[in-house]
Each structure stands twice: as C-alpha cells, then as structure tokens.
Amino acid sequence: MDKIPFPAAISTTVEVAKKTDLNGLAGTVNAILRNASRKFEQKIFPELSSDRKERISYLESFPLWLVKDLYKWVGNREGENIIKAFNKKPSIDLRINQLKTNLDNFLKVLHENNIDAEIINDLHNGITLKSNPRSIKNLPGFSDGLWTIQDRSSQWIAPLLNPKEGEKILDACAAPGSKSTHLAELTNDSAEIIAVDRSAKRLKILQSNLERLNLKSVSTLKADATSLIELNPKFISYFDKILLDAPCSGIGTLSRNPDSRWSLSKEKIKSLTLLQEKLLESIFPLLKKDGTLVYSTCTICPDENNLLIERFIEKNKTLKLVSQKQILPSLDNPGDGFYSAIISYKS
Ligand SMILES: C[S@@+](CC[C@H](N)C(=O)[O-])C[C@H]1O[C@@H](n2cnc3c(N)ncnc32)[C@H](O)[C@@H]1O
C-alpha cells in the first residue's frame, strides 16, 4: 500500500480490469482510482456520521430517504441486509423452454460448453450461471429458443395463475414478455394469450422473443391497459386469467440496476401507485367470475404492494385476496425482490 506509487498501482489495476469482466469499465476504474488518489494526497477523508442510517447511506452508497423507508418497512437489521444485498453482483438466471428441452439436458449442454451452471432449487425450470458469460446471447441455445433470461423471483409469477391449455389469458403489462412467454410454455402453447403493452418499442422485443422461442399462442396488442374496455367491449368478463405485472419503482431490482436508486423519489412512487390502482380498477372487469387475477411487481415498497392491494380489496367488496407473498432480496437470496397477490371473486 505504501511502497507502490499511485500512478503505477492505478495503471496496473486498469490493465487487470481490462482482462476481466470489468473490461468495458476500464475507463471508469481509472477515473475512480485517480479521483481517490487525488483525495488521498490532499488528505480529504470522509467523516463518518455516528447516525446508523447516515453511515449506511454513505458506506453503501444508498439514498438516505430510502434507507429510512426500508428500515420502516422491514426493520433495521433486515433493511441493512437488503441494502447490502443490493450492492452484490446479481445472479444470472435462465428459464429453460420446457417445450424444447429439459433441465438435465440443457445443463449438460452448458457443461459441455464449459459453462458453470446449476439448477435452482424450488423452481421447475430455473438454471443459474455461476460465472458471468461475456455475452448472454452467445450462450448455447439462445437462437434456438431453448431458454429465456429471467430472474429466479420473476419465474415464480406465471405459475401462480395456474394457466391451462385453452384458457383465455390477458397479460396486461406484458413487454418485453418474460412472463407472457412463460405462460405460453406452461400451457403447451395452446392457450389464447393476449399480451398488451403501451410501448411499441418494448412490444417489438416481445415479438422477437416469441419468434425466437417459436411460440404461437401469444398475440400482441399495443394499447393502454387502462382503456381496454373502450377499445374492445367484448373483453368484459372475457378472461379466465389475468396477469397485471405492473409498472413499479423496481426497488426489488436495485442490484441489477444499481444507479436507478438515485433517480427514484417518493413523488415518483406516489405517481406509480396511482397508475397501479388505475390499472387494477380498469382491468378487473375483464375477468370472468370464476377467473383469477395475479398482481405482481418487482418492488418491495408496501405502498405499491400489500397496502395497495388491501385497499383495493376493501373497496371492491365482491373480491377476495386469495394469498399474497413478498420476496425480499437478501445476502442469502440472490434473486430480485418481488411481490405477488392472487385475487378472485368471492364465491
Ligand atoms: C414491469 S414491466 C412488465 C414486464 C413484463 N411483464 C415481463 O415480465 O417481461 C411494466 C410494463 O408496463 C408497461 N406499461 C406501463 N403503463 C402501461 C399502461 N397504462 N398500459 C399498458 N402497458 C403499460 C410498460 O411499458 C412496461 O413494459
């Protein structure tokens, strides 16, 4: 630490970075180290606050308002665990396409190609990669549609609908389609799945995923999901199953999108909850009386999850909350934070 001059240490570190996964970030590594060495030489050291939340905010590079909120939601110890988990490298999980292969065969293919991977316990079709590939799309089987990249927590959602062949299924906020394609695979590509999204650009990705996976039972519809009834009145009480994978703050995915913590705000979350509520209200009339709706988000913010759903059920007396589940990220669970609620009509 003392003997090697900073410029030499920095230059070697940048060279090492170029030979690793950090290759694309060599410039960033250089900038960070030069900045740190400048501060060290000018003896600029941070003063750590004695306040626990301020310390964590500083040490883990996490917005203070979000540290405070997280601690409120889950308690101090759990909150700290989650923040640390957000600063870990996220897992890279795949969902194999059960219409084209199975877990054992595909794992064999990966191992034959010297790719270290293992089956994810508790999931039907999940595989996790043990090291970062240089390019995901160059992994074997991508263009043949043998798998989809999908976080392990997200892989829980489509099966909650218990989708069946022949059913009419609405995926109301569908793009880029990890859950629509999962629904199609679970129903042997023999359901009638309508994948709605208001973003044409994202629907295009969904479409290319359908082609790659060779799935025919999903049709895409560019529309605002809050006005589907106006668009097509036949949709009233039409669907056996509805998935509302709502737009959300994404707080459960901060290890995948580390910088998005800095663009979040309480105001943004508030406006998202209004949209989520509007989506729920406008989509529910599309469900058959004996149908099932699953609401899901990749956030752990109660305002977007259980509090919203409980208020919605309270307001709509004909409905019942069958079950709900919040998956929290943690140092032991490398998956994203996800929420799901299963809702149906009271019988
Ligand atoms: C969480 S993402 C969906 C992810 C997708 N279900 C998947 O598994 O790949 C939310 C999506 O909702 C779409 N969206 C937001 N507001 C919408 C609205 N009013 N109507 C339809 N889609 C909307 C966004 O374009 C975005 O693609």
Short mmCIF file of N, CA and C in Angstrom, two decimals, residues 89-160:
data_model
loop_
_atom_site.label_atom_id
_atom_site.label_comp_id
_atom_site.label_asym_id
_atom_site.label_seq_id
_atom_site.Cartn_x
_atom_site.Cartn_y
_atom_site.Cartn_z
N LYS A 89 -23.25 -8.50 -6.62
CA LYS A 89 -23.46 -8.82 -8.03
C LYS A 89 -24.74 -9.64 -8.17
N PRO A 90 -25.64 -9.27 -9.07
CA PRO A 90 -26.88 -10.05 -9.20
C PRO A 90 -26.62 -11.40 -9.84
N SER A 91 -27.51 -12.34 -9.57
CA SER A 91 -27.36 -13.65 -10.20
C SER A 91 -27.80 -13.55 -11.66
N ILE A 92 -27.31 -14.47 -12.48
CA ILE A 92 -27.80 -14.53 -13.86
C ILE A 92 -28.58 -15.83 -13.98
N ASP A 93 -29.89 -15.70 -14.06
CA ASP A 93 -30.77 -16.87 -14.06
C ASP A 93 -31.43 -17.04 -15.43
N LEU A 94 -31.59 -18.29 -15.81
CA LEU A 94 -32.27 -18.60 -17.06
C LEU A 94 -33.50 -19.44 -16.76
N ARG A 95 -34.51 -19.28 -17.62
CA ARG A 95 -35.66 -20.19 -17.55
C ARG A 95 -35.64 -21.02 -18.81
N ILE A 96 -35.54 -22.32 -18.66
CA ILE A 96 -35.47 -23.12 -19.89
C ILE A 96 -36.87 -23.25 -20.49
N ASN A 97 -36.91 -23.36 -21.79
CA ASN A 97 -38.17 -23.50 -22.52
C ASN A 97 -38.56 -24.98 -22.49
N GLN A 98 -39.51 -25.31 -21.63
CA GLN A 98 -39.85 -26.73 -21.42
C GLN A 98 -40.47 -27.37 -22.66
N LEU A 99 -40.84 -26.55 -23.64
CA LEU A 99 -41.39 -27.15 -24.87
C LEU A 99 -40.27 -27.64 -25.79
N LYS A 100 -39.02 -27.23 -25.47
CA LYS A 100 -37.92 -27.61 -26.36
C LYS A 100 -36.83 -28.42 -25.70
N THR A 101 -36.72 -28.32 -24.36
CA THR A 101 -35.64 -29.06 -23.70
C THR A 101 -36.06 -29.31 -22.24
N ASN A 102 -35.17 -29.91 -21.48
CA ASN A 102 -35.45 -30.04 -20.04
C ASN A 102 -34.19 -29.67 -19.27
N LEU A 103 -34.36 -29.55 -17.96
CA LEU A 103 -33.27 -29.02 -17.14
C LEU A 103 -31.99 -29.84 -17.29
N ASP A 104 -32.11 -31.18 -17.18
CA ASP A 104 -30.91 -32.01 -17.20
C ASP A 104 -30.18 -31.93 -18.53
N ASN A 105 -30.97 -32.00 -19.61
CA ASN A 105 -30.33 -31.95 -20.94
C ASN A 105 -29.64 -30.61 -21.17
N PHE A 106 -30.32 -29.53 -20.76
CA PHE A 106 -29.73 -28.23 -21.05
C PHE A 106 -28.50 -27.97 -20.16
N LEU A 107 -28.57 -28.46 -18.93
CA LEU A 107 -27.41 -28.32 -18.04
C LEU A 107 -26.21 -29.05 -18.64
N LYS A 108 -26.49 -30.20 -19.22
CA LYS A 108 -25.43 -30.98 -19.87
C LYS A 108 -24.80 -30.17 -21.02
N VAL A 109 -25.67 -29.54 -21.81
CA VAL A 109 -25.17 -28.73 -22.92
C VAL A 109 -24.26 -27.61 -22.39
N LEU A 110 -24.70 -26.97 -21.30
CA LEU A 110 -23.90 -25.88 -20.74
C LEU A 110 -22.55 -26.41 -20.27
N HIS A 111 -22.57 -27.54 -19.56
CA HIS A 111 -21.32 -28.09 -19.03
C HIS A 111 -20.39 -28.52 -20.17
N GLU A 112 -20.98 -29.08 -21.24
CA GLU A 112 -20.15 -29.48 -22.40
C GLU A 112 -19.47 -28.26 -23.02
N ASN A 113 -20.10 -27.10 -22.84
CA ASN A 113 -19.50 -25.87 -23.37
C ASN A 113 -18.70 -25.13 -22.31
N ASN A 114 -18.35 -25.86 -21.25
CA ASN A 114 -17.53 -25.30 -20.15
C ASN A 114 -18.18 -24.11 -19.48
N ILE A 115 -19.50 -24.13 -19.38
CA ILE A 115 -20.19 -23.05 -18.68
C ILE A 115 -20.68 -23.59 -17.35
N ASP A 116 -20.19 -22.97 -16.30
CA ASP A 116 -20.52 -23.44 -14.96
C ASP A 116 -21.93 -22.97 -14.60
N ALA A 117 -22.81 -23.91 -14.34
CA ALA A 117 -24.20 -23.54 -14.06
C ALA A 117 -24.82 -24.59 -13.17
N GLU A 118 -25.88 -24.22 -12.47
CA GLU A 118 -26.58 -25.24 -11.69
C GLU A 118 -28.07 -24.97 -11.65
N ILE A 119 -28.82 -26.02 -11.31
CA ILE A 119 -30.28 -25.92 -11.25
C ILE A 119 -30.65 -25.12 -10.00
N ILE A 120 -31.69 -24.27 -10.13
CA ILE A 120 -32.16 -23.50 -8.96
C ILE A 120 -33.21 -24.35 -8.24
N ASN A 121 -32.94 -24.63 -6.98
CA ASN A 121 -33.90 -25.43 -6.20
C ASN A 121 -35.24 -24.72 -6.13
N ASP A 122 -36.30 -25.45 -6.00
CA ASP A 122 -37.67 -24.93 -5.82
C ASP A 122 -38.31 -24.39 -7.08
N LEU A 123 -37.53 -24.23 -8.16
CA LEU A 123 -38.15 -23.75 -9.40
C LEU A 123 -38.23 -24.92 -10.37
N HIS A 124 -39.24 -24.89 -11.25
CA HIS A 124 -39.35 -26.01 -12.19
C HIS A 124 -38.33 -25.94 -13.31
N ASN A 125 -38.06 -24.72 -13.77
CA ASN A 125 -37.27 -24.61 -14.99
C ASN A 125 -36.10 -23.64 -14.86
N GLY A 126 -35.63 -23.41 -13.66
CA GLY A 126 -34.62 -22.38 -13.45
C GLY A 126 -33.20 -22.92 -13.37
N ILE A 127 -32.30 -22.20 -14.06
CA ILE A 127 -30.87 -22.53 -14.02
C ILE A 127 -30.12 -21.24 -13.73
N THR A 128 -29.10 -21.32 -12.88
CA THR A 128 -28.32 -20.11 -12.63
C THR A 128 -26.88 -20.31 -13.11
N LEU A 129 -26.32 -19.26 -13.69
CA LEU A 129 -24.94 -19.34 -14.16
C LEU A 129 -24.02 -18.97 -13.01
N LYS A 130 -22.93 -19.71 -12.87
CA LYS A 130 -22.05 -19.46 -11.73
C LYS A 130 -20.98 -18.43 -12.06
N SER A 131 -20.82 -18.10 -13.33
CA SER A 131 -19.90 -17.00 -13.64
C SER A 131 -20.48 -16.21 -14.80
N ASN A 132 -20.01 -14.98 -14.93
CA ASN A 132 -20.57 -14.09 -15.96
C ASN A 132 -20.10 -14.48 -17.35
N PRO A 133 -21.03 -14.77 -18.26
CA PRO A 133 -20.57 -15.01 -19.64
C PRO A 133 -20.23 -13.68 -20.29
N ARG A 134 -19.37 -13.71 -21.30
CA ARG A 134 -19.01 -12.45 -21.97
C ARG A 134 -20.24 -11.88 -22.68
N SER A 135 -20.99 -12.76 -23.31
CA SER A 135 -22.22 -12.30 -23.95
C SER A 135 -23.31 -13.35 -23.72
N ILE A 136 -24.42 -12.89 -23.16
CA ILE A 136 -25.51 -13.81 -22.85
C ILE A 136 -26.02 -14.47 -24.14
N LYS A 137 -26.14 -13.65 -25.19
CA LYS A 137 -26.75 -14.17 -26.42
C LYS A 137 -25.89 -15.22 -27.11
N ASN A 138 -24.60 -15.28 -26.73
CA ASN A 138 -23.75 -16.30 -27.34
C ASN A 138 -23.79 -17.62 -26.59
N LEU A 139 -24.56 -17.66 -25.50
CA LEU A 139 -24.68 -18.94 -24.78
C LEU A 139 -25.40 -19.94 -25.68
N PRO A 140 -25.07 -21.22 -25.56
CA PRO A 140 -25.71 -22.20 -26.44
C PRO A 140 -27.23 -22.19 -26.27
N GLY A 141 -27.92 -22.33 -27.40
CA GLY A 141 -29.37 -22.50 -27.36
C GLY A 141 -30.16 -21.21 -27.42
N PHE A 142 -29.50 -20.05 -27.42
CA PHE A 142 -30.26 -18.79 -27.41
C PHE A 142 -31.09 -18.65 -28.69
N SER A 143 -30.39 -18.73 -29.85
CA SER A 143 -31.15 -18.51 -31.08
C SER A 143 -32.12 -19.66 -31.37
N ASP A 144 -31.86 -20.82 -30.77
CA ASP A 144 -32.81 -21.95 -30.96
C ASP A 144 -33.98 -21.87 -29.99
N GLY A 145 -34.00 -20.84 -29.16
CA GLY A 145 -35.14 -20.65 -28.25
C GLY A 145 -35.20 -21.65 -27.12
N LEU A 146 -34.02 -22.11 -26.66
CA LEU A 146 -34.04 -23.11 -25.58
C LEU A 146 -34.25 -22.47 -24.21
N TRP A 147 -34.05 -21.14 -24.12
CA TRP A 147 -34.17 -20.51 -22.81
C TRP A 147 -34.45 -19.02 -22.93
N THR A 148 -34.86 -18.48 -21.80
CA THR A 148 -35.11 -17.03 -21.68
C THR A 148 -34.36 -16.57 -20.44
N ILE A 149 -33.77 -15.41 -20.51
CA ILE A 149 -33.14 -14.90 -19.28
C ILE A 149 -34.24 -14.33 -18.39
N GLN A 150 -34.30 -14.80 -17.17
CA GLN A 150 -35.34 -14.33 -16.24
C GLN A 150 -34.90 -14.59 -14.80
N ASP A 151 -34.95 -13.55 -14.01
CA ASP A 151 -34.57 -13.67 -12.61
C ASP A 151 -35.41 -14.74 -11.90
N ARG A 152 -34.81 -15.39 -10.93
CA ARG A 152 -35.49 -16.52 -10.27
C ARG A 152 -36.79 -16.10 -9.57
N SER A 153 -36.84 -14.90 -8.99
CA SER A 153 -38.07 -14.49 -8.30
C SER A 153 -39.18 -14.25 -9.32
N SER A 154 -38.82 -13.70 -10.45
CA SER A 154 -39.79 -13.43 -11.50
C SER A 154 -40.35 -14.74 -12.07
N GLN A 155 -39.56 -15.80 -11.99
CA GLN A 155 -40.02 -17.10 -12.51
C GLN A 155 -41.15 -17.70 -11.68
N TRP A 156 -41.38 -17.12 -10.49
CA TRP A 156 -42.48 -17.63 -9.66
C TRP A 156 -43.84 -17.14 -10.14
N ILE A 157 -43.85 -16.04 -10.91
CA ILE A 157 -45.12 -15.33 -11.12
C ILE A 157 -46.09 -16.07 -12.05
N ALA A 158 -45.67 -16.43 -13.26
CA ALA A 158 -46.63 -17.03 -14.21
C ALA A 158 -47.30 -18.29 -13.64
N PRO A 159 -46.56 -19.18 -12.95
CA PRO A 159 -47.23 -20.38 -12.41
C PRO A 159 -48.33 -20.05 -11.40
N LEU A 160 -48.29 -18.86 -10.77
CA LEU A 160 -49.33 -18.51 -9.79
C LEU A 160 -50.71 -18.45 -10.44
#
